[in-house]
Short mmCIF file of C-alpha atoms in Angstrom, two decimals:
data_model
loop_
_atom_site.label_atom_id
_atom_site.label_comp_id
_atom_site.label_asym_id
_atom_site.label_seq_id
_atom_site.Cartn_x
_atom_site.Cartn_y
_atom_site.Cartn_z
CA MET X 1 55.62 -27.24 -86.74
CA THR X 2 53.17 -27.72 -83.92
CA THR X 3 53.14 -25.97 -80.62
CA THR X 4 51.81 -27.48 -77.44
CA THR X 5 49.84 -25.42 -74.97
CA PRO X 6 50.76 -26.13 -71.37
CA THR X 7 47.89 -27.49 -69.36
CA THR X 8 47.08 -26.36 -65.85
CA PRO X 9 46.69 -29.25 -63.41
CA VAL X 10 43.18 -29.60 -62.03
CA ARG X 11 43.06 -29.25 -58.29
CA PRO X 12 40.30 -30.87 -56.24
CA SER X 13 37.71 -28.41 -55.02
CA PRO X 14 38.07 -27.59 -51.36
CA GLY X 15 35.45 -28.84 -48.94
CA PRO X 16 33.11 -26.55 -47.08
CA SER X 17 34.99 -24.02 -45.02
CA ARG X 18 34.79 -24.12 -41.26
CA PRO X 19 36.46 -22.15 -38.49
CA LEU X 20 39.68 -23.60 -37.22
CA GLY X 21 39.35 -25.63 -34.09
CA LYS X 22 35.55 -26.05 -34.41
CA PRO X 23 34.36 -29.41 -35.77
CA PHE X 24 31.20 -29.61 -37.85
CA GLY X 25 27.99 -29.66 -35.81
CA GLY X 26 29.76 -29.09 -32.53
CA SER X 27 27.90 -25.97 -31.52
CA LYS X 28 24.60 -27.44 -32.71
CA LEU X 29 25.05 -30.58 -30.63
CA THR X 30 26.07 -28.53 -27.62
CA SER X 31 23.01 -26.29 -27.91
CA ARG X 32 20.75 -29.31 -28.28
CA GLY X 33 22.29 -30.95 -25.22
CA ILE X 34 21.81 -27.80 -23.14
CA ALA X 35 18.19 -27.50 -24.31
CA ASN X 36 17.49 -31.15 -23.45
CA ALA X 37 19.07 -30.70 -20.02
CA VAL X 38 16.93 -27.63 -19.30
CA VAL X 39 13.78 -29.48 -20.39
CA LEU X 40 14.71 -32.48 -18.21
CA ILE X 41 15.30 -30.28 -15.16
CA ALA X 42 11.97 -28.50 -15.74
CA ALA X 43 10.18 -31.84 -16.09
CA LEU X 44 11.70 -33.15 -12.86
CA TYR X 45 10.84 -29.92 -11.06
CA THR X 46 7.23 -30.32 -12.19
CA MET X 47 6.83 -34.07 -11.68
CA LEU X 48 8.63 -34.65 -8.38
CA PRO X 49 6.02 -32.81 -6.23
CA ALA X 50 3.25 -34.67 -8.07
CA LEU X 51 5.05 -37.98 -7.50
CA TRP X 52 5.47 -37.14 -3.81
CA LEU X 53 1.74 -36.35 -3.59
CA VAL X 54 0.81 -39.71 -5.13
CA LEU X 55 3.13 -41.66 -2.81
CA ALA X 56 2.21 -39.71 0.32
CA SER X 57 -1.51 -40.28 -0.28
CA THR X 58 -0.93 -44.00 0.36
CA LYS X 59 0.63 -43.48 3.80
CA ASN X 60 -0.81 -43.01 7.26
CA ALA X 61 0.15 -40.23 9.65
CA ASP X 62 2.97 -42.19 11.27
CA ALA X 63 4.61 -42.90 7.90
CA LEU X 64 4.28 -39.26 6.87
CA PHE X 65 5.96 -38.01 10.04
CA GLY X 66 8.58 -40.77 9.84
CA SER X 67 9.63 -39.81 6.29
CA ASP X 68 8.85 -43.32 5.05
CA ILE X 69 7.21 -42.11 1.85
CA LEU X 70 9.22 -44.38 -0.48
CA SER X 71 8.74 -47.57 1.56
CA LEU X 72 6.29 -50.21 0.35
CA GLY X 73 4.83 -50.78 3.79
CA ASP X 74 1.99 -48.94 5.54
CA PHE X 75 -0.16 -48.86 2.41
CA SER X 76 -3.25 -46.98 3.61
CA PHE X 77 -4.78 -45.50 0.47
CA ALA X 78 -8.19 -47.16 0.90
CA ARG X 79 -8.34 -46.22 4.58
CA ASN X 80 -7.32 -42.62 3.86
CA LEU X 81 -9.96 -42.41 1.14
CA SER X 82 -12.64 -43.70 3.49
CA ASP X 83 -11.60 -41.33 6.27
CA LEU X 84 -11.53 -38.44 3.80
CA PHE X 85 -15.20 -38.73 2.89
CA SER X 86 -16.35 -39.52 6.43
CA MET X 87 -14.43 -36.83 8.33
CA ASP X 88 -16.59 -34.03 9.79
CA GLY X 89 -19.80 -35.52 8.47
CA GLY X 90 -18.65 -35.77 4.84
CA LEU X 91 -17.59 -32.14 4.42
CA TYR X 92 -15.05 -33.04 1.74
CA GLY X 93 -17.77 -34.32 -0.58
CA GLU X 94 -19.69 -31.05 -0.15
CA TRP X 95 -16.55 -29.04 -0.87
CA TYR X 96 -15.98 -31.08 -4.02
CA VAL X 97 -19.49 -30.43 -5.30
CA ASN X 98 -19.16 -26.73 -4.45
CA SER X 99 -15.91 -26.48 -6.41
CA LEU X 100 -17.50 -28.18 -9.41
CA LEU X 101 -20.40 -25.72 -9.32
CA TYR X 102 -18.17 -22.68 -8.86
CA ALA X 103 -15.60 -23.74 -11.46
CA VAL X 104 -17.41 -25.72 -14.16
CA VAL X 105 -20.67 -23.76 -14.28
CA GLY X 106 -18.88 -20.47 -13.60
CA ALA X 107 -16.28 -21.11 -16.31
CA LEU X 108 -18.98 -22.13 -18.81
CA VAL X 109 -21.12 -19.04 -18.25
CA GLY X 110 -18.11 -16.76 -17.90
CA SER X 111 -16.60 -18.05 -21.14
CA LEU X 112 -19.82 -17.34 -23.00
CA ILE X 113 -19.74 -13.77 -21.65
CA SER X 114 -16.04 -13.31 -22.46
CA VAL X 115 -16.32 -14.70 -26.00
CA ALA X 116 -19.38 -12.57 -26.76
CA ALA X 117 -17.66 -9.44 -25.47
CA GLY X 118 -14.43 -10.16 -27.31
CA TYR X 119 -16.35 -10.85 -30.51
CA ALA X 120 -18.18 -7.53 -30.17
CA PHE X 121 -14.92 -5.64 -29.65
CA ASP X 122 -13.44 -7.28 -32.75
CA LYS X 123 -16.30 -7.14 -35.25
CA TYR X 124 -18.34 -4.05 -34.38
CA GLU X 125 -17.58 -0.37 -34.36
CA PHE X 126 -19.12 1.77 -31.63
CA ARG X 127 -18.34 4.98 -29.84
CA HIS X 128 -15.33 4.95 -27.50
CA LYS X 129 -14.64 1.34 -28.42
CA GLU X 130 -10.89 1.46 -27.82
CA LYS X 131 -11.32 3.38 -24.57
CA PHE X 132 -13.62 0.66 -23.24
CA PHE X 133 -11.15 -1.98 -24.35
CA GLY X 134 -8.44 -0.04 -22.53
CA LEU X 135 -10.49 -0.43 -19.36
CA VAL X 136 -10.62 -4.16 -20.02
CA LEU X 137 -6.82 -4.26 -20.33
CA THR X 138 -6.57 -2.31 -17.08
CA GLY X 139 -8.68 -5.00 -15.43
CA VAL X 140 -6.23 -7.62 -16.71
CA MET X 141 -3.39 -5.90 -14.86
CA VAL X 142 -5.26 -5.63 -11.53
CA PRO X 143 -4.57 -8.61 -9.21
CA PRO X 144 -7.76 -10.41 -8.10
CA THR X 145 -6.78 -10.09 -4.44
CA VAL X 146 -7.00 -6.30 -4.73
CA LEU X 147 -10.66 -6.59 -5.74
CA ALA X 148 -11.66 -8.94 -2.92
CA LEU X 149 -12.37 -6.20 -0.34
CA PRO X 150 -14.40 -3.96 -2.73
CA LEU X 151 -16.38 -7.02 -3.82
CA TYR X 152 -17.05 -7.88 -0.19
CA LEU X 153 -18.36 -4.37 0.48
CA VAL X 154 -20.64 -4.58 -2.56
CA ALA X 155 -21.89 -8.03 -1.53
CA SER X 156 -22.50 -6.74 1.99
CA GLU X 157 -24.65 -3.89 0.66
CA LEU X 158 -26.64 -6.39 -1.43
CA GLY X 159 -26.99 -8.80 1.48
CA VAL X 160 -25.43 -11.79 -0.27
CA VAL X 161 -22.33 -12.27 1.91
CA ASN X 162 -21.85 -15.89 2.99
CA THR X 163 -23.99 -17.20 0.14
CA PHE X 164 -23.26 -19.17 -3.01
CA TRP X 165 -23.81 -16.07 -5.16
CA SER X 166 -21.16 -14.00 -3.38
CA VAL X 167 -18.47 -16.28 -4.88
CA PHE X 168 -20.21 -17.38 -8.08
CA ILE X 169 -21.15 -14.00 -9.59
CA PRO X 170 -17.70 -12.30 -9.40
CA VAL X 171 -15.96 -15.17 -11.21
CA LEU X 172 -18.23 -14.78 -14.25
CA PHE X 173 -16.41 -11.67 -15.44
CA ASN X 174 -12.88 -12.23 -16.66
CA PRO X 175 -11.04 -9.31 -18.38
CA PHE X 176 -8.29 -11.58 -19.65
CA GLY X 177 -10.92 -13.81 -21.23
CA VAL X 178 -12.36 -10.81 -23.10
CA TYR X 179 -8.89 -9.80 -24.31
CA LEU X 180 -8.08 -13.35 -25.42
CA ALA X 181 -11.49 -13.75 -27.09
CA ARG X 182 -10.91 -10.63 -29.19
CA LEU X 183 -7.63 -12.03 -30.47
CA LEU X 184 -9.22 -15.40 -31.18
CA SER X 185 -12.15 -13.78 -32.99
CA SER X 186 -9.80 -11.91 -35.32
CA GLY X 187 -8.03 -15.18 -36.14
CA TYR X 188 -11.00 -17.52 -36.49
CA VAL X 189 -13.90 -15.48 -37.91
CA PRO X 190 -13.26 -13.86 -41.30
CA ASN X 191 -15.25 -10.73 -42.04
CA GLU X 192 -16.20 -12.15 -45.44
CA VAL X 193 -18.17 -14.94 -43.78
CA LEU X 194 -20.16 -12.44 -41.74
CA GLU X 195 -20.92 -10.37 -44.82
CA ALA X 196 -22.14 -13.46 -46.65
CA SER X 197 -24.40 -14.35 -43.74
CA ARG X 198 -25.87 -10.85 -43.67
CA VAL X 199 -26.47 -10.95 -47.41
CA ASP X 200 -28.43 -14.18 -46.90
CA GLY X 201 -30.72 -12.28 -44.54
CA ALA X 202 -29.47 -13.51 -41.15
CA GLY X 203 -29.62 -11.09 -38.22
CA GLU X 204 -26.65 -10.23 -36.04
CA LEU X 205 -27.66 -12.55 -33.18
CA GLN X 206 -28.45 -15.37 -35.58
CA THR X 207 -25.11 -14.88 -37.33
CA TYR X 208 -23.25 -14.98 -34.03
CA VAL X 209 -24.98 -18.10 -32.70
CA ARG X 210 -25.10 -20.15 -35.91
CA VAL X 211 -21.90 -19.04 -37.63
CA SER X 212 -19.42 -17.17 -35.45
CA LEU X 213 -19.80 -19.16 -32.23
CA ARG X 214 -19.23 -22.42 -34.07
CA MET X 215 -16.10 -21.06 -35.70
CA LEU X 216 -14.94 -19.84 -32.29
CA GLY X 217 -15.22 -23.35 -30.80
CA PRO X 218 -11.46 -23.88 -30.19
CA GLY X 219 -11.15 -20.33 -28.88
CA PHE X 220 -14.10 -20.87 -26.55
CA VAL X 221 -12.47 -24.02 -25.16
CA THR X 222 -9.20 -22.13 -24.60
CA VAL X 223 -10.97 -19.37 -22.64
CA PHE X 224 -12.97 -22.02 -20.74
CA LEU X 225 -9.85 -23.89 -19.61
CA PHE X 226 -8.09 -20.73 -18.48
CA GLN X 227 -11.15 -19.65 -16.51
CA LEU X 228 -11.76 -23.15 -15.12
CA THR X 229 -8.22 -23.29 -13.73
CA ALA X 230 -8.46 -19.81 -12.22
CA ILE X 231 -11.80 -20.47 -10.50
CA TRP X 232 -10.82 -23.94 -9.30
CA ASN X 233 -7.70 -22.53 -7.61
CA ASN X 234 -9.51 -19.46 -6.29
CA PHE X 235 -8.81 -19.07 -2.58
CA PHE X 236 -8.81 -15.49 -1.35
CA LEU X 237 -12.29 -14.50 -2.55
CA PRO X 238 -14.06 -17.46 -0.85
CA MET X 239 -12.04 -16.84 2.32
CA VAL X 240 -13.28 -13.23 2.41
CA MET X 241 -16.89 -13.97 1.44
CA LEU X 242 -17.72 -17.22 3.22
CA SER X 243 -17.97 -18.28 6.85
CA ASP X 244 -20.21 -21.33 6.40
CA GLN X 245 -18.03 -24.41 5.91
CA HIS X 246 -20.77 -26.09 3.88
CA LEU X 247 -20.22 -23.48 1.14
CA TYR X 248 -16.42 -23.76 1.03
CA PRO X 249 -14.63 -24.80 -2.19
CA LEU X 250 -11.86 -27.37 -1.99
CA SER X 251 -9.06 -24.81 -1.80
CA LEU X 252 -10.49 -23.15 1.31
CA GLY X 253 -11.69 -26.39 2.89
CA LEU X 254 -8.30 -28.09 2.63
CA TYR X 255 -6.69 -24.95 4.03
CA THR X 256 -8.88 -25.14 7.15
CA TRP X 257 -8.01 -28.80 7.62
CA ASN X 258 -4.32 -28.08 7.16
CA SER X 259 -4.56 -25.38 9.84
CA ALA X 260 -6.36 -27.81 12.15
CA ALA X 261 -3.67 -30.45 11.59
CA THR X 262 -1.27 -28.58 13.86
CA VAL X 263 -3.56 -29.57 16.74
CA SER X 264 -5.05 -32.78 15.29
CA PRO X 265 -2.38 -34.65 13.26
CA GLU X 266 -4.96 -37.08 11.87
CA TYR X 267 -5.88 -34.37 9.35
CA TYR X 268 -2.49 -34.53 7.61
CA PRO X 269 -3.15 -37.71 5.54
CA LEU X 270 -6.59 -36.34 4.64
CA VAL X 271 -5.13 -33.07 3.37
CA VAL X 272 -2.63 -34.99 1.23
CA ILE X 273 -5.11 -37.37 -0.38
CA GLY X 274 -7.67 -34.56 -0.66
CA SER X 275 -5.12 -32.48 -2.57
CA LEU X 276 -4.48 -35.42 -4.91
CA LEU X 277 -8.18 -35.81 -5.71
CA ALA X 278 -8.51 -32.04 -6.14
CA VAL X 279 -6.28 -31.98 -9.22
CA VAL X 280 -8.12 -34.81 -11.00
CA PRO X 281 -10.85 -32.65 -12.65
CA LEU X 282 -8.26 -30.26 -14.09
CA ILE X 283 -6.22 -33.14 -15.53
CA VAL X 284 -9.35 -34.71 -17.02
CA ALA X 285 -10.45 -31.39 -18.54
CA PHE X 286 -7.07 -30.70 -20.15
CA VAL X 287 -6.74 -34.26 -21.49
CA MET X 288 -10.25 -34.32 -22.97
CA LEU X 289 -10.05 -30.84 -24.51
CA GLN X 290 -6.37 -30.66 -25.45
CA ARG X 291 -6.90 -30.83 -29.22
CA TYR X 292 -9.18 -27.79 -29.02
CA TRP X 293 -7.11 -25.57 -26.75
CA LYS X 294 -3.88 -26.32 -28.60
CA SER X 295 -5.39 -25.05 -31.83
CA GLY X 296 -6.94 -22.14 -29.94
CA LEU X 297 -3.57 -21.00 -28.64
CA THR X 298 -2.19 -20.76 -32.20
CA ALA X 299 -5.17 -18.91 -33.65
CA GLY X 300 -4.13 -16.02 -35.83
CA SER X 301 -0.46 -16.99 -35.85
CA VAL X 302 -0.59 -17.92 -39.54
CA LYS X 303 -2.63 -15.97 -42.08
#
């Protein structure tokens, strides 16, 4: 006699569980949509003033005051450009050259100083090292405008007020650049490489120039771009130090023209097109050096 064992019916496995009332991917899609909307708003907020500047630089004074920025008529870009470089005996060209000297040369020399100082703080041990670095961090937190009056008093004692050096020398020293260079040095320059160089008989200066500085290339570019932008947009220090218009940078020169435009409206189109040309060097610098500063910003993030 045989007995049969009852079989249990096989039920299909349930699908992945989800909260009631919430479809799959709903929250993810909503978060992505919100993020895209925020990015779009930020992009519009950034690009609309730049677009207005480009369009306004093609208009004459009447079109600017008549709010005809978007119209295709009254195209005066070539005339505005010619008036810009001929106004007041070609002062704008002198301001442009001054800004290039202050910013490019100042950022280059200042970056070399900042990278060397940051490298020394990272790789060497000396007495009261962290206390000195604390002073550097204190300098980072002090606004540059607070230092303008003390710098003027020092420059007055040295007799260099209203000279090129009264603006050029102070911008060479950047506490934030030193702080950033120390972080970049710890991420880019392994201590083992320095030890190997010393074993091969290289001195400290030779090791820094031939080995460390080359490895710090992306970090150097990052510090350079930060300092270039800060010096190029520097306004308060030149206003305090300088009274000779032939020594003005673009920021101060365009400010004087904008102040004069309340009496002489013909300065308004020149200020607009001058402001457009003033941002060109920064755009060129960031486009040409973007692959270096992008890698410099992520230095030390992954070990």
